[in-house]
PDB file of C-alpha atoms in Angstrom:
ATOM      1  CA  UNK O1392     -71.155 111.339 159.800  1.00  0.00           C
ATOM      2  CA  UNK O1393     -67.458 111.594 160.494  1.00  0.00           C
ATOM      3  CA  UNK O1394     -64.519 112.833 158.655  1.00  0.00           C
ATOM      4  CA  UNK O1395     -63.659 109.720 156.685  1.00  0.00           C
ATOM      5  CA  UNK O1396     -67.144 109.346 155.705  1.00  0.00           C
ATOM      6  CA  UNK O1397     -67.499 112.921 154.166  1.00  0.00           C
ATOM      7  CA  UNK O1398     -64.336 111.928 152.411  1.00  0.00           C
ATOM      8  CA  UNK O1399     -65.950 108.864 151.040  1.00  0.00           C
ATOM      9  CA  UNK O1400     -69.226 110.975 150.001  1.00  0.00           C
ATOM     10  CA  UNK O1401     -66.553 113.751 148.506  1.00  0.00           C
ATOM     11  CA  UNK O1402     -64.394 110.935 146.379  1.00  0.00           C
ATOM     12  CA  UNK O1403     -67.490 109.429 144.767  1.00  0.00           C
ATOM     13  CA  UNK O1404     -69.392 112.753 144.165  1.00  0.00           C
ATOM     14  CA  UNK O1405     -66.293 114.265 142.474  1.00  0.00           C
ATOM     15  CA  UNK O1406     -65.330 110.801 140.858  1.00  0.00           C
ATOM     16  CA  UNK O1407     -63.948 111.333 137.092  1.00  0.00           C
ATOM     17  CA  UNK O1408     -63.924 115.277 137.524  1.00  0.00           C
ATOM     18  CA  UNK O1409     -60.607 116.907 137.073  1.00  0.00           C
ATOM     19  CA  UNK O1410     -59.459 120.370 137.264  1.00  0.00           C
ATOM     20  CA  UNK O1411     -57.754 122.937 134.713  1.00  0.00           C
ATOM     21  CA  UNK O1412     -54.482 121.284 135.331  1.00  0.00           C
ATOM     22  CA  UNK O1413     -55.562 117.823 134.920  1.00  0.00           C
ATOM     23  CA  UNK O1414     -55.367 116.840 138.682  1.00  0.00           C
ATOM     24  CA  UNK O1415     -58.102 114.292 140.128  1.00  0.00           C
ATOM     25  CA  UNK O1416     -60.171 116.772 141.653  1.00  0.00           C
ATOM     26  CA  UNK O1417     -60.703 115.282 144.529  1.00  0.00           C
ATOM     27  CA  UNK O1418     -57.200 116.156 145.480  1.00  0.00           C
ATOM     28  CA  UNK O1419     -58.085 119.692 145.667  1.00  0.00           C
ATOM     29  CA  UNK O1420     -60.902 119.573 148.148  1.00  0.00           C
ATOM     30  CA  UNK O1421     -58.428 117.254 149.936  1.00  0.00           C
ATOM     31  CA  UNK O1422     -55.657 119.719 149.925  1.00  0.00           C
ATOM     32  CA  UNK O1423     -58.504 122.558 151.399  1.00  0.00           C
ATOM     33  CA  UNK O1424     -59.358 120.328 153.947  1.00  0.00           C
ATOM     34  CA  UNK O1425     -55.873 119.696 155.293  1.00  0.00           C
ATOM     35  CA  UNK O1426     -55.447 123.134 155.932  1.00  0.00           C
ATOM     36  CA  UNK O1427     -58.428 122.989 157.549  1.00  0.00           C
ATOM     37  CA  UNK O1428     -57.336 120.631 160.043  1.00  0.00           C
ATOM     38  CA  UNK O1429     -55.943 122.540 163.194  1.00  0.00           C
ATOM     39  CA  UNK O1430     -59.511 123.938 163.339  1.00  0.00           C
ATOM     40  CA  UNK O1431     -61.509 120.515 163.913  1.00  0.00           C
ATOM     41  CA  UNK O1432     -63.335 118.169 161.938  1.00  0.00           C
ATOM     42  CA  UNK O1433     -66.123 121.041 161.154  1.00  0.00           C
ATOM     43  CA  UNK O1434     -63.852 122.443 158.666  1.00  0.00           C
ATOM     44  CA  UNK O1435     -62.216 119.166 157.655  1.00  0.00           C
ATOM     45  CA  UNK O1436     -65.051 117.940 156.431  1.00  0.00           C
ATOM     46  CA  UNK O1437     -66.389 121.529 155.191  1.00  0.00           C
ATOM     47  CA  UNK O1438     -63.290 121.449 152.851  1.00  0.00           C
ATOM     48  CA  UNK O1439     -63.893 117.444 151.575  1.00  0.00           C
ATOM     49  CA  UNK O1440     -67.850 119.177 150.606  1.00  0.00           C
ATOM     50  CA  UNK O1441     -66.967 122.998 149.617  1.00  0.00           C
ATOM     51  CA  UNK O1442     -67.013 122.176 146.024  1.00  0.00           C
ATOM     52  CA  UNK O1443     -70.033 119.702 145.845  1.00  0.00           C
ATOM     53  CA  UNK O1444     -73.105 121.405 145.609  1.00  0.00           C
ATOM     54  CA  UNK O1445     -71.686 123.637 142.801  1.00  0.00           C
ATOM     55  CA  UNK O1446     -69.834 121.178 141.132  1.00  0.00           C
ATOM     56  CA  UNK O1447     -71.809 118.139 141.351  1.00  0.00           C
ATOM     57  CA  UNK O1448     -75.905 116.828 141.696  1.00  0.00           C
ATOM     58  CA  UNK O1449     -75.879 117.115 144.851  1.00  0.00           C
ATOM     59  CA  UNK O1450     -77.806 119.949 146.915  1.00  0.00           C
ATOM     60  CA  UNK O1451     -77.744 120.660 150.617  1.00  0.00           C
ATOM     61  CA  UNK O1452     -80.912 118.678 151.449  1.00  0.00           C
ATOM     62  CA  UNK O1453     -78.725 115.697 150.312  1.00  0.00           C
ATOM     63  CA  UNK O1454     -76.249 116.804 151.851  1.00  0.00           C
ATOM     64  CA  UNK O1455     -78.019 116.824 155.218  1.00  0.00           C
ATOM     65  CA  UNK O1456     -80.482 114.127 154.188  1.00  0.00           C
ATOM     66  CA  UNK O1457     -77.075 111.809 154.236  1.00  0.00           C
ATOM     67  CA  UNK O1458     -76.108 113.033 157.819  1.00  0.00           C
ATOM     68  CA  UNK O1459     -74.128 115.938 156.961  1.00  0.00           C
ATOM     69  CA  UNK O1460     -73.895 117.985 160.153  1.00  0.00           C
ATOM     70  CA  UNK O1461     -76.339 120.758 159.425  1.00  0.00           C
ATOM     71  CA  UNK O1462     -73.582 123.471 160.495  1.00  0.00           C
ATOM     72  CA  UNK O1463     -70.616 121.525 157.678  1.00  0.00           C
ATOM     73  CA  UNK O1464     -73.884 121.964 154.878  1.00  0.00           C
ATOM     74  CA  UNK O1465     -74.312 125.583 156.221  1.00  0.00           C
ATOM     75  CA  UNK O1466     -69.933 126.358 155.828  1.00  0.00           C
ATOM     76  CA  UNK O1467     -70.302 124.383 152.001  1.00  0.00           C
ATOM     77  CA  UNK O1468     -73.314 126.822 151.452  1.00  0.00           C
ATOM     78  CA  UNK O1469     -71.962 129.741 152.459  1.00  0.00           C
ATOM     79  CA  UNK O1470     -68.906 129.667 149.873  1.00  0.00           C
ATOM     80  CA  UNK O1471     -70.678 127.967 147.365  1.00  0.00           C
ATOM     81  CA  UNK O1472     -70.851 130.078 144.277  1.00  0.00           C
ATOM     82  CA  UNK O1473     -74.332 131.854 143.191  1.00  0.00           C
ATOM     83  CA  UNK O1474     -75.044 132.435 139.302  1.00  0.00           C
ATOM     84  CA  UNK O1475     -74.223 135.571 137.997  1.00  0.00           C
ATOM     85  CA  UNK O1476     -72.938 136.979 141.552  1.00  0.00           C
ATOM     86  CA  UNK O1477     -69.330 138.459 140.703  1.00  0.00           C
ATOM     87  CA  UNK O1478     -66.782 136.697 142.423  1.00  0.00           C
ATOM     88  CA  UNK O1479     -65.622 139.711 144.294  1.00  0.00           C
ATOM     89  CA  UNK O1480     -69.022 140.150 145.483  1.00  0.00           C
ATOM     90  CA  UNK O1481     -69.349 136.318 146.692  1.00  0.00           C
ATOM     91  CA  UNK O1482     -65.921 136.748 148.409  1.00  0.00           C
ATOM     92  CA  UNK O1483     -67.186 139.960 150.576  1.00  0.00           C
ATOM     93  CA  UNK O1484     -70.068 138.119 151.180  1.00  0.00           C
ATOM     94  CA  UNK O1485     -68.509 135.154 153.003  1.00  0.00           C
ATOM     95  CA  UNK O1486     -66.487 137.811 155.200  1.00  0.00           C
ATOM     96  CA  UNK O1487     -70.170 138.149 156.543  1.00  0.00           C
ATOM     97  CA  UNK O1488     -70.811 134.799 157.136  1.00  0.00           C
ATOM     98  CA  UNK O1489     -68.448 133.842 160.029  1.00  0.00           C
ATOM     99  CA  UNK O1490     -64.769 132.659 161.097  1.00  0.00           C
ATOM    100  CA  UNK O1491     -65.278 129.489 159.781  1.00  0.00           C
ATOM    101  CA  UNK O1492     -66.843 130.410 156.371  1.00  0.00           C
ATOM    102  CA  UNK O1493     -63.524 132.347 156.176  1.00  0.00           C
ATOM    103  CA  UNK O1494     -61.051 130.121 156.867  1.00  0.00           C
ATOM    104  CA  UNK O1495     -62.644 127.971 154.543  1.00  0.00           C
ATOM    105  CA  UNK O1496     -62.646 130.721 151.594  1.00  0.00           C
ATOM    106  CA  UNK O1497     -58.960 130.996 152.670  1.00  0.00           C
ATOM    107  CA  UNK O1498     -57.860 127.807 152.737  1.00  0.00           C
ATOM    108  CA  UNK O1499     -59.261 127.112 149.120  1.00  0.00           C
ATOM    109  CA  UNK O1500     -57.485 130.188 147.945  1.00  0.00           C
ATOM    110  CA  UNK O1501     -54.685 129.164 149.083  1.00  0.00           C
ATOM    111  CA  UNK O1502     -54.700 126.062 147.446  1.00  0.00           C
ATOM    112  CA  UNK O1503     -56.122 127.408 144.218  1.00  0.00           C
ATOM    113  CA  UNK O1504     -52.807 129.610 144.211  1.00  0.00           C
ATOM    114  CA  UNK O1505     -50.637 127.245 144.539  1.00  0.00           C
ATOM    115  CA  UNK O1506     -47.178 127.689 142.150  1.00  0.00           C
ATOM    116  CA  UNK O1507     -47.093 124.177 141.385  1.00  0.00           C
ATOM    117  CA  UNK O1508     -51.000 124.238 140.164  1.00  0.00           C
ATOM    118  CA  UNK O1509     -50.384 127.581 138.696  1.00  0.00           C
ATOM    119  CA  UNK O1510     -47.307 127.067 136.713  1.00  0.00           C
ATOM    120  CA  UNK O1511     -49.233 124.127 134.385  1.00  0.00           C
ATOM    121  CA  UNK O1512     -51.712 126.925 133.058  1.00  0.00           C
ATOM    122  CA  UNK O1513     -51.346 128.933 129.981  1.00  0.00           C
ATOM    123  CA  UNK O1514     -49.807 132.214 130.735  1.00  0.00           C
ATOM    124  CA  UNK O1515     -52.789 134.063 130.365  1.00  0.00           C
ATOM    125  CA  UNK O1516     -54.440 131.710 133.068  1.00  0.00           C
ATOM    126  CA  UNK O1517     -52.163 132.433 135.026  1.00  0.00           C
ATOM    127  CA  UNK O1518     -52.121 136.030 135.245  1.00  0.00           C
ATOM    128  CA  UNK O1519     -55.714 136.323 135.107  1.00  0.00           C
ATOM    129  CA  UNK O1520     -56.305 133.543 138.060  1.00  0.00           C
ATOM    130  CA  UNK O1521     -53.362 135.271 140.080  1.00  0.00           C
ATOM    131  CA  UNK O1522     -55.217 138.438 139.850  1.00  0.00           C
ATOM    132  CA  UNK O1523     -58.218 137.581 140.623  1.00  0.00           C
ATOM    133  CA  UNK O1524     -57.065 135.310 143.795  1.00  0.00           C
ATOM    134  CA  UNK O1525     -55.232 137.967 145.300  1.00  0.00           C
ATOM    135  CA  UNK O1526     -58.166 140.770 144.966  1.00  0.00           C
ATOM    136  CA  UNK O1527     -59.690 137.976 147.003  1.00  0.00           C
ATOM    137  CA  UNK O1528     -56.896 137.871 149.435  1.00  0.00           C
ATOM    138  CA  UNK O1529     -57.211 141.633 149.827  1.00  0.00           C
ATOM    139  CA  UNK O1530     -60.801 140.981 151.038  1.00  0.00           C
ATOM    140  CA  UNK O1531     -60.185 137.664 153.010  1.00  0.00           C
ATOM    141  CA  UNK O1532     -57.496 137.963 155.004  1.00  0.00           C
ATOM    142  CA  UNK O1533     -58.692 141.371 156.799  1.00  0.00           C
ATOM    143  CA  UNK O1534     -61.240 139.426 157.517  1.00  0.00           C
ATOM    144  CA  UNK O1535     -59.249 136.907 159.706  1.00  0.00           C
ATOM    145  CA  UNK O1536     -56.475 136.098 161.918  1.00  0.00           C
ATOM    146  CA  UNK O1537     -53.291 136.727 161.154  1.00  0.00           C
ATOM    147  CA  UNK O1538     -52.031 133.371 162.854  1.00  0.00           C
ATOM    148  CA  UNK O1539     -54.889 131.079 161.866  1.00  0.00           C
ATOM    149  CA  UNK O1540     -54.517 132.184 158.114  1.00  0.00           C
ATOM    150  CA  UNK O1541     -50.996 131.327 158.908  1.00  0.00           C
ATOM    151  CA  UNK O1542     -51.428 128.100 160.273  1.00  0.00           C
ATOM    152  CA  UNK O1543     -53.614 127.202 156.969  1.00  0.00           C
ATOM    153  CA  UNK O1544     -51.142 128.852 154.224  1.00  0.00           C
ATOM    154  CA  UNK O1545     -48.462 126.700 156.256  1.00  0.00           C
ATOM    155  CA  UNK O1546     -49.888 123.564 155.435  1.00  0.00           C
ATOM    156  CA  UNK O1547     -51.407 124.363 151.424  1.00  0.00           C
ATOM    157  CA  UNK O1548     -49.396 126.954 150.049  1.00  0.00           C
ATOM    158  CA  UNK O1549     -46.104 128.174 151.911  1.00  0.00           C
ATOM    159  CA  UNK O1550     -45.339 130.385 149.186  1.00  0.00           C
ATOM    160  CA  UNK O1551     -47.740 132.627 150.293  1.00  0.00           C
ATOM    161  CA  UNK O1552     -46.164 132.943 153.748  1.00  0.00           C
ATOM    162  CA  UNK O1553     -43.960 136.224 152.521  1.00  0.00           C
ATOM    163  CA  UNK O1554     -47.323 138.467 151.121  1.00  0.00           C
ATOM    164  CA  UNK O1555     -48.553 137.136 154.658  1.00  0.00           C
ATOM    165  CA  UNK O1556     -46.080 138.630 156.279  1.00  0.00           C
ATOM    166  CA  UNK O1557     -45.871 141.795 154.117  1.00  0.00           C
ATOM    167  CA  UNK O1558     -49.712 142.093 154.853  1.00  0.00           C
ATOM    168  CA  UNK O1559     -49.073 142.241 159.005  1.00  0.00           C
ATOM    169  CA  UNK O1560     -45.863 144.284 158.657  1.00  0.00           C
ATOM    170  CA  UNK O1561     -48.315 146.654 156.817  1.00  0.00           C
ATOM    171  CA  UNK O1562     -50.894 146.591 159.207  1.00  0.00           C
ATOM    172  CA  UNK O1563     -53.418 144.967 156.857  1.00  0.00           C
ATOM    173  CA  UNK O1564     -54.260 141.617 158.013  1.00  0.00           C
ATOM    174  CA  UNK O1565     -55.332 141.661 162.025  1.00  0.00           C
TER     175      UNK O1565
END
């Protein structure tokens, strides 16, 4: 399966879902997976998918059974939310899981963060959501590199490029 079949799959599992701003959602998974392009079509199509099994009927043995490459299913599993995990907790755990499983955490944070997404939620969204995506930040990007977190905040949220910065002035992000 290649990139613009994933996206197919991704458009028609996520068809008629919308997110808390009102957005399609499918152009969230596509915004992931453009920052996921300098890092191959692994990760491109890990982005189109992060979002599926947890947010639609499909599981990873669809996912595979529909010639997903079994290491793409493995990425969308490994950031795919658990039931009553904390989200801290799933965030740590991903650190564990790889570059890859990383960049892909990142890259969907960085989207979720987003001013433009943020600044059509209630004020008390908004705090609470920017909160809780930094904490995640504070575990992430430690857990990366410095210029391939850069490469994907570049592309799906610049306005994260000065707490980037900050971050490796500070000595913590590597």
């Amino acid at each position: 399966m290649n990139v613009a079949e994933v996206d197919a799959l991704a458009a028609a599992a996520h068809a008629g879902q919308f997110d808390k701003i009102g957005v399609p959602y499918i152009e969230h998974v596509r915004a992931v997976a453009a920052g996921l392009a300098p890092f191959g079509d692994h990760l491109v199509m890990a982005g189109l998918l992060h979002d599926i099994i947890e947010d639609t009927d499909w599981t990873a043995e669809q996912l595979r059974g529909a010639g997903v490459p079994d290491y793409v299913v493995a990425l969308v599993e490994a950031v795919t939310n658990e039931r009553g995990v904390p989200y801290e907790e799933k965030v740590a755990r991903i650190t564990g899981c790889g570059r890859d499983a990383v960049l892909l955490k990142v890259a969907d944070n960085a989207h979720n963060s987003h001013p433009d997404r943020a600044v059509k939620l209630s004020e008390e969204q908004r705090t609470r959501l920017a909160a809780k995506y930094r904490a995640a930040r504070d575990i992430l990007w430690p857990a990366a590199e410095g210029r391939d977190i850069e490469a994907i905040v570049r592309i799906v949220n610049p306005s994260l490029l000065d707490e980037l910065r900050e971050r490796q002035n500070s000595g913590s992000t590597t």
